[in-house]
Coordinates of N, CA and C in Angstrom, one line a residue:
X715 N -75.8 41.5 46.2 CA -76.8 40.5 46.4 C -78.1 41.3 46.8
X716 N -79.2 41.0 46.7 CA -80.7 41.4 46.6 C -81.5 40.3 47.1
X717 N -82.6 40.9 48.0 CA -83.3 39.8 48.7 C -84.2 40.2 48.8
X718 N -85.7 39.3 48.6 CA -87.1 39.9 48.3 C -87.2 39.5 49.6
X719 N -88.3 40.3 50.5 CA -88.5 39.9 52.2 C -90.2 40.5 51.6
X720 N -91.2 38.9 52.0 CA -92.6 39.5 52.0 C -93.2 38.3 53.0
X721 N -93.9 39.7 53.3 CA -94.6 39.5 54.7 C -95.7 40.6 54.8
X722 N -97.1 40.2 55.4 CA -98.1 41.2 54.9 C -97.8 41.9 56.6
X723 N -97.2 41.7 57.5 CA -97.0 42.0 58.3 C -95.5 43.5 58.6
X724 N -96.0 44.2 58.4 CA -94.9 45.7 57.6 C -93.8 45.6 59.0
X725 N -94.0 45.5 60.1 CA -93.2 45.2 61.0 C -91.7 44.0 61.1
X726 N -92.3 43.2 60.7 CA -91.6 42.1 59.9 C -90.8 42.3 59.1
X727 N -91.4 42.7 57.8 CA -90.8 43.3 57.0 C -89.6 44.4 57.0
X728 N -89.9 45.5 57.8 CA -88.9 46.1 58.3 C -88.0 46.1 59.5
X729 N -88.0 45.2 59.9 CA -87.0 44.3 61.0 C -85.5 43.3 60.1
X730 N -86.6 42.4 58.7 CA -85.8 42.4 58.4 C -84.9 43.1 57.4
X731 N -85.6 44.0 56.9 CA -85.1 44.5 56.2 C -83.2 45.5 56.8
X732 N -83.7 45.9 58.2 CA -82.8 46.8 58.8 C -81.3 45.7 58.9
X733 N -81.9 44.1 59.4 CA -80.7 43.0 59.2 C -79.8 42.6 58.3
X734 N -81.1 42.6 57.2 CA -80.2 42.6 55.4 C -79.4 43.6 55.1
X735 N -79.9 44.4 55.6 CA -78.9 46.2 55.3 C -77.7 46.1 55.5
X736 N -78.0 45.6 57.3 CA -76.7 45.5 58.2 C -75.5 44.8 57.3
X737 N -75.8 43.5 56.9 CA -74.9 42.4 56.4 C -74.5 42.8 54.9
X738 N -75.2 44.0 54.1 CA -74.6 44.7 53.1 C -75.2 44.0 51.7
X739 N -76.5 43.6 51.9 CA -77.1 42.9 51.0 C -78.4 44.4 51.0
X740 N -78.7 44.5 49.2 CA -80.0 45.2 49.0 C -81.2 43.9 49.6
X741 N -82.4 45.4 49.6 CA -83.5 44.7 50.1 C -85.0 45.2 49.1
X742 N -85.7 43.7 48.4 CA -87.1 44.7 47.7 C -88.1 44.2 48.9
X743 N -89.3 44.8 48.8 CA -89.9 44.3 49.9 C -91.5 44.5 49.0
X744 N -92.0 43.5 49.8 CA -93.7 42.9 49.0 C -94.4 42.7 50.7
X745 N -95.6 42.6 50.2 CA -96.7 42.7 51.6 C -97.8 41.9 50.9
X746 N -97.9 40.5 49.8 CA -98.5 39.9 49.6 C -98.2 39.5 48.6
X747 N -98.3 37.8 48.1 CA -98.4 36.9 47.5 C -98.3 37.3 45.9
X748 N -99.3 38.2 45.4 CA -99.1 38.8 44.2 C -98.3 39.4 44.4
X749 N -98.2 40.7 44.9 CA -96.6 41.4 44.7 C -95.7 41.0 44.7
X750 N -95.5 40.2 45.6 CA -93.8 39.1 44.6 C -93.8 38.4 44.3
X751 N -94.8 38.1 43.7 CA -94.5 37.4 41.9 C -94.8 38.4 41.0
X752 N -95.4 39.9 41.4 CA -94.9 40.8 40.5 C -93.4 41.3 40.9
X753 N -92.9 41.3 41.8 CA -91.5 41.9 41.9 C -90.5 40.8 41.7
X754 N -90.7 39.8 41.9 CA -90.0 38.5 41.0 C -89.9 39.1 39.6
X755 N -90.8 39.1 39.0 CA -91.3 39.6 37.4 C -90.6 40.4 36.5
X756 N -90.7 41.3 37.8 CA -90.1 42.9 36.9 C -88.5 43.3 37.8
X757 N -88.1 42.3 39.1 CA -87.0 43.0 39.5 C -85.9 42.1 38.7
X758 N -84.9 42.9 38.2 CA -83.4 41.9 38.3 C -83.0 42.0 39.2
X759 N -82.2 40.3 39.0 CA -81.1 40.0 39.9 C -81.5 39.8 41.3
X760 N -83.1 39.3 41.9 CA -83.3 38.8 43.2 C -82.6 37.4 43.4
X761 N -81.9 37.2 44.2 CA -80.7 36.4 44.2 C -81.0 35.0 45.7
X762 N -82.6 36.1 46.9 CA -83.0 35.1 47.6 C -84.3 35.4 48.0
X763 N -85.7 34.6 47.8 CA -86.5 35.3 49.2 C -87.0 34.9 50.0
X764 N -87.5 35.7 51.0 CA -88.1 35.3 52.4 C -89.6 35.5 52.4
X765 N -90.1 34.5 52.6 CA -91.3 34.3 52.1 C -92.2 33.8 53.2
X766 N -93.3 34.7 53.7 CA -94.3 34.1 55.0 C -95.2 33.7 53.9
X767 N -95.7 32.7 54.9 CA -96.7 31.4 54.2 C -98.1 31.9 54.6
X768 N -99.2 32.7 55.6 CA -100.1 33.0 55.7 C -100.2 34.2 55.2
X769 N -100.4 34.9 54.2 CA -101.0 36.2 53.4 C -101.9 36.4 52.6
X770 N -102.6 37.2 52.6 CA -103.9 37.8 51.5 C -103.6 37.9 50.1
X771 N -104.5 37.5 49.2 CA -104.3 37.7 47.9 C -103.7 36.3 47.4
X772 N -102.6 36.0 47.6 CA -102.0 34.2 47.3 C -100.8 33.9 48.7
X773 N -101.6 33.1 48.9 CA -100.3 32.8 50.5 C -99.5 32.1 49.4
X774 N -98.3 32.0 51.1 CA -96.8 31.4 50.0 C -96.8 30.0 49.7
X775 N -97.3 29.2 50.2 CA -97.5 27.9 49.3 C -98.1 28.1 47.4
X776 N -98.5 29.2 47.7 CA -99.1 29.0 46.2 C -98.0 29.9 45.5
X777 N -96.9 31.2 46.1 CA -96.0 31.2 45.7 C -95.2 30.6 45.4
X778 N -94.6 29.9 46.2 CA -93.7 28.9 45.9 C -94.2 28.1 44.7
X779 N -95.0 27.3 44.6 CA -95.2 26.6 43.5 C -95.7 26.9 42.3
X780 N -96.0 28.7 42.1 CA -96.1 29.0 41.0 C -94.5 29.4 40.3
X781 N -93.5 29.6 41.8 CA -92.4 30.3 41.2 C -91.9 28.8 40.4
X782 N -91.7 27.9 41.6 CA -90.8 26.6 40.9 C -90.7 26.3 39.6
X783 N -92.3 26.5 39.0 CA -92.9 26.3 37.4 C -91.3 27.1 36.1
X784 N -90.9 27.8 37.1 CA -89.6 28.5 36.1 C -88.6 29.1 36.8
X785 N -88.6 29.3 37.5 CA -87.8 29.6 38.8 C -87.1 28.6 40.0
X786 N -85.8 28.6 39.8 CA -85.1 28.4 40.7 C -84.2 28.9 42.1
X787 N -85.2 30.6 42.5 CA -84.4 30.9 43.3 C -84.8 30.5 44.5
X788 N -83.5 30.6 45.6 CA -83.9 30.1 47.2 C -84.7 30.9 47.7
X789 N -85.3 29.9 48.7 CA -86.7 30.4 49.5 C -86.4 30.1 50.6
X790 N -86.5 30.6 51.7 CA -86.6 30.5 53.0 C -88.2 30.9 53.7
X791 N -89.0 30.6 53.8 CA -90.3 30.2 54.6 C -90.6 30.7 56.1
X792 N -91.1 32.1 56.2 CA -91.4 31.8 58.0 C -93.0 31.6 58.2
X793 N -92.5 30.6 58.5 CA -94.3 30.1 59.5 C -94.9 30.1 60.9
X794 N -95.6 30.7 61.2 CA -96.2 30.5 62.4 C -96.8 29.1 62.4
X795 N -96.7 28.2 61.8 CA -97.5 27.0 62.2 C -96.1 26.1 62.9
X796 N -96.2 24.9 64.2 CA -95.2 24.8 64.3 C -95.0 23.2 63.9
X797 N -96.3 22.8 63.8 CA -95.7 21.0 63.5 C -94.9 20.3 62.0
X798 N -94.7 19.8 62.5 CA -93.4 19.1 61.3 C -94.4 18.6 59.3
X799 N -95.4 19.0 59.6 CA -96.0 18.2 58.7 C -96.2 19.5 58.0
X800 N -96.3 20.8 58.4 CA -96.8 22.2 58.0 C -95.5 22.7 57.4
X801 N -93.9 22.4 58.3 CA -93.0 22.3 57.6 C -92.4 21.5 56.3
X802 N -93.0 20.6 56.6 CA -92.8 19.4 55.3 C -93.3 19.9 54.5
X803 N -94.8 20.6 54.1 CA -95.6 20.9 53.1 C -94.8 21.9 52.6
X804 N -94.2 23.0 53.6 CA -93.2 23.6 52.7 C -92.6 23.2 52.2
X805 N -91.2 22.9 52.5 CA -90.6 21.9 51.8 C -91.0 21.0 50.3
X806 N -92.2 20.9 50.4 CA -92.5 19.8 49.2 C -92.8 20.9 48.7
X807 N -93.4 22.1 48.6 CA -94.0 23.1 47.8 C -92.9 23.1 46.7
X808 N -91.6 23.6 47.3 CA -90.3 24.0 46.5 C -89.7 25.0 47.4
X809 N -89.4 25.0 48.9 CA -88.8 25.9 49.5 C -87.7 25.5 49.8
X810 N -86.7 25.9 50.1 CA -85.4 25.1 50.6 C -85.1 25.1 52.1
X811 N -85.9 26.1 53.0 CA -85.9 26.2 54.4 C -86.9 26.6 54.8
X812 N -86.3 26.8 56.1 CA -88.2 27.3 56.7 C -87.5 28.3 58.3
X813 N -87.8 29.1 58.7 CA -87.8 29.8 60.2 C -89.4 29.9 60.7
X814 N -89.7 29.2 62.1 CA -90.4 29.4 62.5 C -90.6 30.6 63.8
X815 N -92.1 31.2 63.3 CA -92.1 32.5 63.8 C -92.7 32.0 65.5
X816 N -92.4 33.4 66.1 CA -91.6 34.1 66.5 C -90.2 33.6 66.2
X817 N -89.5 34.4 65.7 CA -87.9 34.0 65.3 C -87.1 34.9 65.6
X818 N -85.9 34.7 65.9 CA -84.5 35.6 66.0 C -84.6 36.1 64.8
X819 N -83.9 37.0 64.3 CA -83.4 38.1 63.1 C -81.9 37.4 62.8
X820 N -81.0 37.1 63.7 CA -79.9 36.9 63.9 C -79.8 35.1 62.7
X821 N -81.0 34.1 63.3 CA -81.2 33.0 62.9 C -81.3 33.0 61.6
X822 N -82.0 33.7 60.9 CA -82.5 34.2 60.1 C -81.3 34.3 59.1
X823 N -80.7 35.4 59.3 CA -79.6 36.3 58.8 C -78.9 35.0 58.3
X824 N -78.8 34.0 59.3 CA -77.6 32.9 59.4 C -77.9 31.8 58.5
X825 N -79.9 31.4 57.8 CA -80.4 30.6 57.0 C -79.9 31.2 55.8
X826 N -79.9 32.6 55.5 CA -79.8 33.7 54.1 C -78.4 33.3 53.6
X827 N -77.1 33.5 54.9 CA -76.2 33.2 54.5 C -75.7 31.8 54.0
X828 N -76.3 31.0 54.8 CA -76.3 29.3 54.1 C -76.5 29.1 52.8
X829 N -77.6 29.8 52.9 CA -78.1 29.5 51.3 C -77.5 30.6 50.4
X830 N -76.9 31.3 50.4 CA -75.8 32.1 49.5 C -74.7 31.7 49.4
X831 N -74.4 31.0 50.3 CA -73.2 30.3 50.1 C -73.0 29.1 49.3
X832 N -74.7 28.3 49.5 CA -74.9 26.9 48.5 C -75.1 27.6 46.9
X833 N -75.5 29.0 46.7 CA -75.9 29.0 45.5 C -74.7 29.6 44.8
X834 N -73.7 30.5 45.4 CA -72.2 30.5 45.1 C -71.1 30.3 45.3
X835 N -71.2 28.7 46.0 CA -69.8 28.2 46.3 C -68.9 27.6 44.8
X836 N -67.4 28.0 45.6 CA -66.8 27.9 44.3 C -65.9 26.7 44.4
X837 N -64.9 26.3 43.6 CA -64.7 24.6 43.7 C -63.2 24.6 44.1
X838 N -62.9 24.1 45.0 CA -62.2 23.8 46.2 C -60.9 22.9 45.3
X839 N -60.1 23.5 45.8 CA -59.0 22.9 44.9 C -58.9 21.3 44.7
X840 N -58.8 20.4 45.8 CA -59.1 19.3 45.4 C -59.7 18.6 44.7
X841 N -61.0 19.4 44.3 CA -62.7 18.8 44.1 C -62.8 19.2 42.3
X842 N -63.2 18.3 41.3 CA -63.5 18.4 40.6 C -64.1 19.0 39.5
X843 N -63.9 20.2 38.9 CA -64.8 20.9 38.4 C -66.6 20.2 38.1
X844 N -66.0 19.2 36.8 CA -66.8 18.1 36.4 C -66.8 16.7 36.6
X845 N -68.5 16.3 37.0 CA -68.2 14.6 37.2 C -69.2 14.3 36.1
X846 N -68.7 13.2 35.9 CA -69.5 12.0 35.1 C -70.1 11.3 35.8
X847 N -71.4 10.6 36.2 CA -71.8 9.5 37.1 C -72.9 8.8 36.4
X848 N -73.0 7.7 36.7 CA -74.1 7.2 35.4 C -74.8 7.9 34.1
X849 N -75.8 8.4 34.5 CA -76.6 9.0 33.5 C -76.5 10.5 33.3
X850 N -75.5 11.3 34.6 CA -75.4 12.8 34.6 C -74.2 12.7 34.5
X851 N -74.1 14.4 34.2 CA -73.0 15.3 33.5 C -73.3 16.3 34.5
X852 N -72.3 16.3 35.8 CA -72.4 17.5 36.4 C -71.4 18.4 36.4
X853 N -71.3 20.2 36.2 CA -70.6 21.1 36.4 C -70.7 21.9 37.4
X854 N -69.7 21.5 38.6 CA -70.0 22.4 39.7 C -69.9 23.8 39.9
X855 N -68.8 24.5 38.6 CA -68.7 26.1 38.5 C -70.0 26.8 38.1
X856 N -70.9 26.2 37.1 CA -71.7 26.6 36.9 C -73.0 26.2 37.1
X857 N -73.2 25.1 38.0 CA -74.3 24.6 38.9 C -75.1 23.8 37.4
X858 N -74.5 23.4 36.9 CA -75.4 22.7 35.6 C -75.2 21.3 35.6
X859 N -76.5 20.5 35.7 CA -76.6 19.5 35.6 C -77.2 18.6 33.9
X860 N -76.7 18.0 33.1 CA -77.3 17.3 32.0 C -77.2 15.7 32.4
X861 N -78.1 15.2 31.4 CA -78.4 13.2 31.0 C -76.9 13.2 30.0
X862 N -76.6 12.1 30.2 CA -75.7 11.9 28.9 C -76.5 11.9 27.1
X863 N -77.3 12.4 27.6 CA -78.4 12.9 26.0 C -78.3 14.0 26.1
X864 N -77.6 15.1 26.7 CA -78.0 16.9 26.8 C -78.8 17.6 27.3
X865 N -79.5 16.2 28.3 CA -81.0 17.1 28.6 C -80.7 18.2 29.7
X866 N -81.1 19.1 30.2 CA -80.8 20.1 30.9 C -81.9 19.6 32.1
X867 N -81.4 19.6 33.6 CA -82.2 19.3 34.6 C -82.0 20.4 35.4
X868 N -82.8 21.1 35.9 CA -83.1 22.4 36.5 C -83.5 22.2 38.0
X869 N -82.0 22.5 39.2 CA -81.9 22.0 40.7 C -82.0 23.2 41.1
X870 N -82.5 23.2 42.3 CA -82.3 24.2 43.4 C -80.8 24.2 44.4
X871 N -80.6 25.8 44.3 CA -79.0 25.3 44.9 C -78.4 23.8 45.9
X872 N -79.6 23.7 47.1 CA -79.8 22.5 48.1 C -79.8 21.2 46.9
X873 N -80.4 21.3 46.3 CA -80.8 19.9 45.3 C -79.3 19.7 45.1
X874 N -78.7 20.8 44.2 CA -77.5 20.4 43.7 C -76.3 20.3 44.1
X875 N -76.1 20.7 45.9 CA -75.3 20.4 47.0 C -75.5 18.7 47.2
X876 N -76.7 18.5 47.3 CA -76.4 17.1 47.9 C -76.5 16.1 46.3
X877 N -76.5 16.3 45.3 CA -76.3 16.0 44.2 C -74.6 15.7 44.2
X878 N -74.1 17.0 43.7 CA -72.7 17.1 43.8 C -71.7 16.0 45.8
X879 N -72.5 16.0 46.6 CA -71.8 15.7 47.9 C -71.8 14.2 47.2
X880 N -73.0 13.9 47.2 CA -73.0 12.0 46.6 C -72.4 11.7 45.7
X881 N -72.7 12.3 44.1 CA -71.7 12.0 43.0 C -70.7 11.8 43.6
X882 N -69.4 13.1 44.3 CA -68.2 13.3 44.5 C -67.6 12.4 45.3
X883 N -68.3 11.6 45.5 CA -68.3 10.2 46.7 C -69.0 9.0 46.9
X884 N -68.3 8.5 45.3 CA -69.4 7.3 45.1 C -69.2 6.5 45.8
X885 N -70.5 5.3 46.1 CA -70.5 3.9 47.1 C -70.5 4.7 48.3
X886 N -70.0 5.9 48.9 CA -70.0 6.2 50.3 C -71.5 6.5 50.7
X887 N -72.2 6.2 52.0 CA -73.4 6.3 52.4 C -73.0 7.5 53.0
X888 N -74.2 8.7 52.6 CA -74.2 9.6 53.8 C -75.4 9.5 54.5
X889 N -75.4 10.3 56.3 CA -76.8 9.8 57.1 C -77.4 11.3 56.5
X890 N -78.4 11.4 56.8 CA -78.9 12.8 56.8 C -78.8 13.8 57.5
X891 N -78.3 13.3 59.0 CA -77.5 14.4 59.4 C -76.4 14.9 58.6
X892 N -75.6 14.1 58.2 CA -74.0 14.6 57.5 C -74.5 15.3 56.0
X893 N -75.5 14.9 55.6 CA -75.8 15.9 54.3 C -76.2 16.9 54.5
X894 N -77.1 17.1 55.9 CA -77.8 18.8 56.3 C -76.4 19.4 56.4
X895 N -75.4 19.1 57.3 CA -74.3 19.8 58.0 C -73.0 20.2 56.9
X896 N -72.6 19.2 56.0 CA -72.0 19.3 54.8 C -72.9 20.3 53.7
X897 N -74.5 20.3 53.2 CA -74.9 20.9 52.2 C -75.2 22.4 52.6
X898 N -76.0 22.3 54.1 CA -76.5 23.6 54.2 C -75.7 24.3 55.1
X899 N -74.4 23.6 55.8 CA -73.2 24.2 56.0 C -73.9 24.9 57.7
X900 N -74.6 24.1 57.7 CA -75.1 24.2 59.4 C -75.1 23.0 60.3
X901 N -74.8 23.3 61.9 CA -75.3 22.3 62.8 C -76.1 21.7 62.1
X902 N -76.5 20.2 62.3 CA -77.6 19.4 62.1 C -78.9 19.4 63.5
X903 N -79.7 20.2 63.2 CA -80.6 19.6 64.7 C -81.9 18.6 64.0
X904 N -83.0 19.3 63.3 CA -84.1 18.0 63.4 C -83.8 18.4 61.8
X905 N -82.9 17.6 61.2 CA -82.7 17.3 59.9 C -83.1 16.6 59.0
X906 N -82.9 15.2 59.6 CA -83.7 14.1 58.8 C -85.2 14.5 57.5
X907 N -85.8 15.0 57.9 CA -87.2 15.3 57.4 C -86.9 15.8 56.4
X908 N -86.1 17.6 56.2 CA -85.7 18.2 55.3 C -84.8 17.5 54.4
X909 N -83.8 16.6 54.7 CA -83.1 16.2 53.8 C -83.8 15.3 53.1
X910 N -84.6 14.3 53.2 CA -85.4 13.2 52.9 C -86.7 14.1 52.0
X911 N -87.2 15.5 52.1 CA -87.3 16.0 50.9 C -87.1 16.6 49.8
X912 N -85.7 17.3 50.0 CA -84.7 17.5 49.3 C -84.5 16.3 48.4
X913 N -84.2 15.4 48.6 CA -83.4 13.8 48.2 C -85.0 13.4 47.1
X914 N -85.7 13.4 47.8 CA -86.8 13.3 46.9 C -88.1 14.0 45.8
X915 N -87.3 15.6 46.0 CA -87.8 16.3 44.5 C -86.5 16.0 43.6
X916 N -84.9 15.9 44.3 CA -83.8 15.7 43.5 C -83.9 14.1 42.5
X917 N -84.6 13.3 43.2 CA -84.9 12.3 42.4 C -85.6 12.1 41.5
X918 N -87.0 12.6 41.3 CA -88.1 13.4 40.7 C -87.5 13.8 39.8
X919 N -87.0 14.6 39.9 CA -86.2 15.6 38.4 C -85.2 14.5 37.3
X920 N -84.5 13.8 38.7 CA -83.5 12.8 37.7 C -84.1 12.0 36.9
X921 N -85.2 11.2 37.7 CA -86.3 9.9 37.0 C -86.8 10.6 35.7
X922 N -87.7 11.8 36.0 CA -88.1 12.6 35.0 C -87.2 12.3 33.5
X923 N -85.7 13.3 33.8 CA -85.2 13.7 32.8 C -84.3 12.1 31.7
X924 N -84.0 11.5 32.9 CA -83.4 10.1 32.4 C -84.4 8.7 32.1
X925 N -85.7 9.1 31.7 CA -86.4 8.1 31.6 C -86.9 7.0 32.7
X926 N -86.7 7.2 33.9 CA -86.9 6.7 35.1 C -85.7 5.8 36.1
X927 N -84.2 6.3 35.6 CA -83.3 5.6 36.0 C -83.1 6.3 37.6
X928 N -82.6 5.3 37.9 CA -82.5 5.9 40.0 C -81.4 5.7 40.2
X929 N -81.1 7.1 40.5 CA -79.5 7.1 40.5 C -78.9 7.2 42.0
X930 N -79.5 7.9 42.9 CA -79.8 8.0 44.3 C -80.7 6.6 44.6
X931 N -79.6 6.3 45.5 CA -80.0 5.2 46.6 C -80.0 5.0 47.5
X932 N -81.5 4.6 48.7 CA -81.3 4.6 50.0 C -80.6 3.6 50.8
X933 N -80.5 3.5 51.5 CA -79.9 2.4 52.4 C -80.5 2.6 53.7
X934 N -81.6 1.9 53.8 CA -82.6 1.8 54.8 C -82.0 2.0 56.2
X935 N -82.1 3.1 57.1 CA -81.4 2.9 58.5 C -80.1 3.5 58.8
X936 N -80.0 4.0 57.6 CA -78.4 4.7 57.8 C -78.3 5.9 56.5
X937 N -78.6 5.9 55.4 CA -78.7 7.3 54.4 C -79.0 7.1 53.1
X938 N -78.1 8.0 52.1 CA -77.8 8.0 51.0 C -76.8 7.8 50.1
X939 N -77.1 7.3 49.1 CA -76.0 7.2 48.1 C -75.7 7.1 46.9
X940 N -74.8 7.2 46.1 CA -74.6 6.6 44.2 C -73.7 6.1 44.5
X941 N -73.9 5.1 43.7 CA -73.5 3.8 43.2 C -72.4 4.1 41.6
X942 N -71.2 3.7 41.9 CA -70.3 3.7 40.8 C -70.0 2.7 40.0
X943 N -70.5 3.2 38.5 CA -70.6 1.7 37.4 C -69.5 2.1 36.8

């Protein structure tokens, strides 16, 4: 595994880099907005990165959303800003988490492994390789989602956790706590927010690809769901 850590802040950077080491994952390391999206570019096989949002040259809001344009790898976000609306912006950018700075190393380490775990978990003997649900064709071995027309929809690992958790359990409502704790395989603390935008770039993509059918459904006051035809 390989993890890009950028941060114009070199301290940071090599804090975490010493933690990544520890847990036996390589490390590339950038100190601004253009360098990793040049080391995006030219590295193989970056598999997650860690991305501060205030830097010189292109902060990471403008990363993130140049990566998304073709890129699906996890992002994890550290911000010094701390209100919920600065985290949401992430989130809508295209990130899948966020650590707010000052932060543990330890916390951190524990967001990296969540999200390596959503982007290679493997399929549980009970659980169905492939489902059919209305308009999609999902394969959980290989994280591929199509329309019943072949169209290819392009999720971020989080997208297609809570994709796969609803398909695999139709008519069942989940709250948003139970989707943070089940998808990102963490306690639930202030969840709601993140999953509700998760739920709604995942919808985005579906409307998009399926001509505007809505396959996710809320249930005002209690969560999410699909509905089995």
């Amino acid at each position: 595994m390989k993890i890009l850590v950028v941060d114009d802040d070199k301290e940071i950077v090599e804090l975490l880099t010493i933690y990544i080491h520890n847990e036996g994952y390589d490390v590339v390391q950038a100190y601004d907005g253009k360098e990793a999206i040049t080391k995006i570019m030219t590295t193989p096989d970056i598999d997650l990165m860690i991305l501060d949002i205030m830097m010189p040259n292109m902060d990471g809001m403008q990363v993130v959303k140049q990566l998304r344009k073709e890129s699906q790898i996890p992002i994890i976000m550290l911000t010094a800003k701390i209100s919920d609306m600065d985290k949401i912006q992430g989130l809508i950018a295209g990130a899948d988490d966020y650590v707010t700075k000052p932060f543990n190393p330890l916390e951190v380490m524990a967001r990296v492994k969540s999200l390596m775990r959503r982007s290679n978990f493997q399929v549980a003997a009970n659980e169905p390789d492939s489902l059919e649900i209305g308009p999609l064709i999902i394969r959980k071995d290989s994280h591929e989602v199509q329309t019943d027309t072949g169209k290819e929809i392009q999720l971020t690992a989080l997208e297609f956790g809570i994709l796969y958790l609803l398909a695999s359990h139709p008519n069942r409502v989940f709250s948003a706590d139970e989707i943070f704790e089940r998808v990102w395989q963490q306690e639930s603390l202030v969840s709601a927010k993140t999953v509700m935008v998760h739920v709604s770039h995942l919808r985005d993509k579906i409307e998009e690809a399926t001509g505007g059918q809505k396959v996710i459904q809320t249930v005002w006051g209690v969560g999410y769901k699909i509905e089995a035809h």
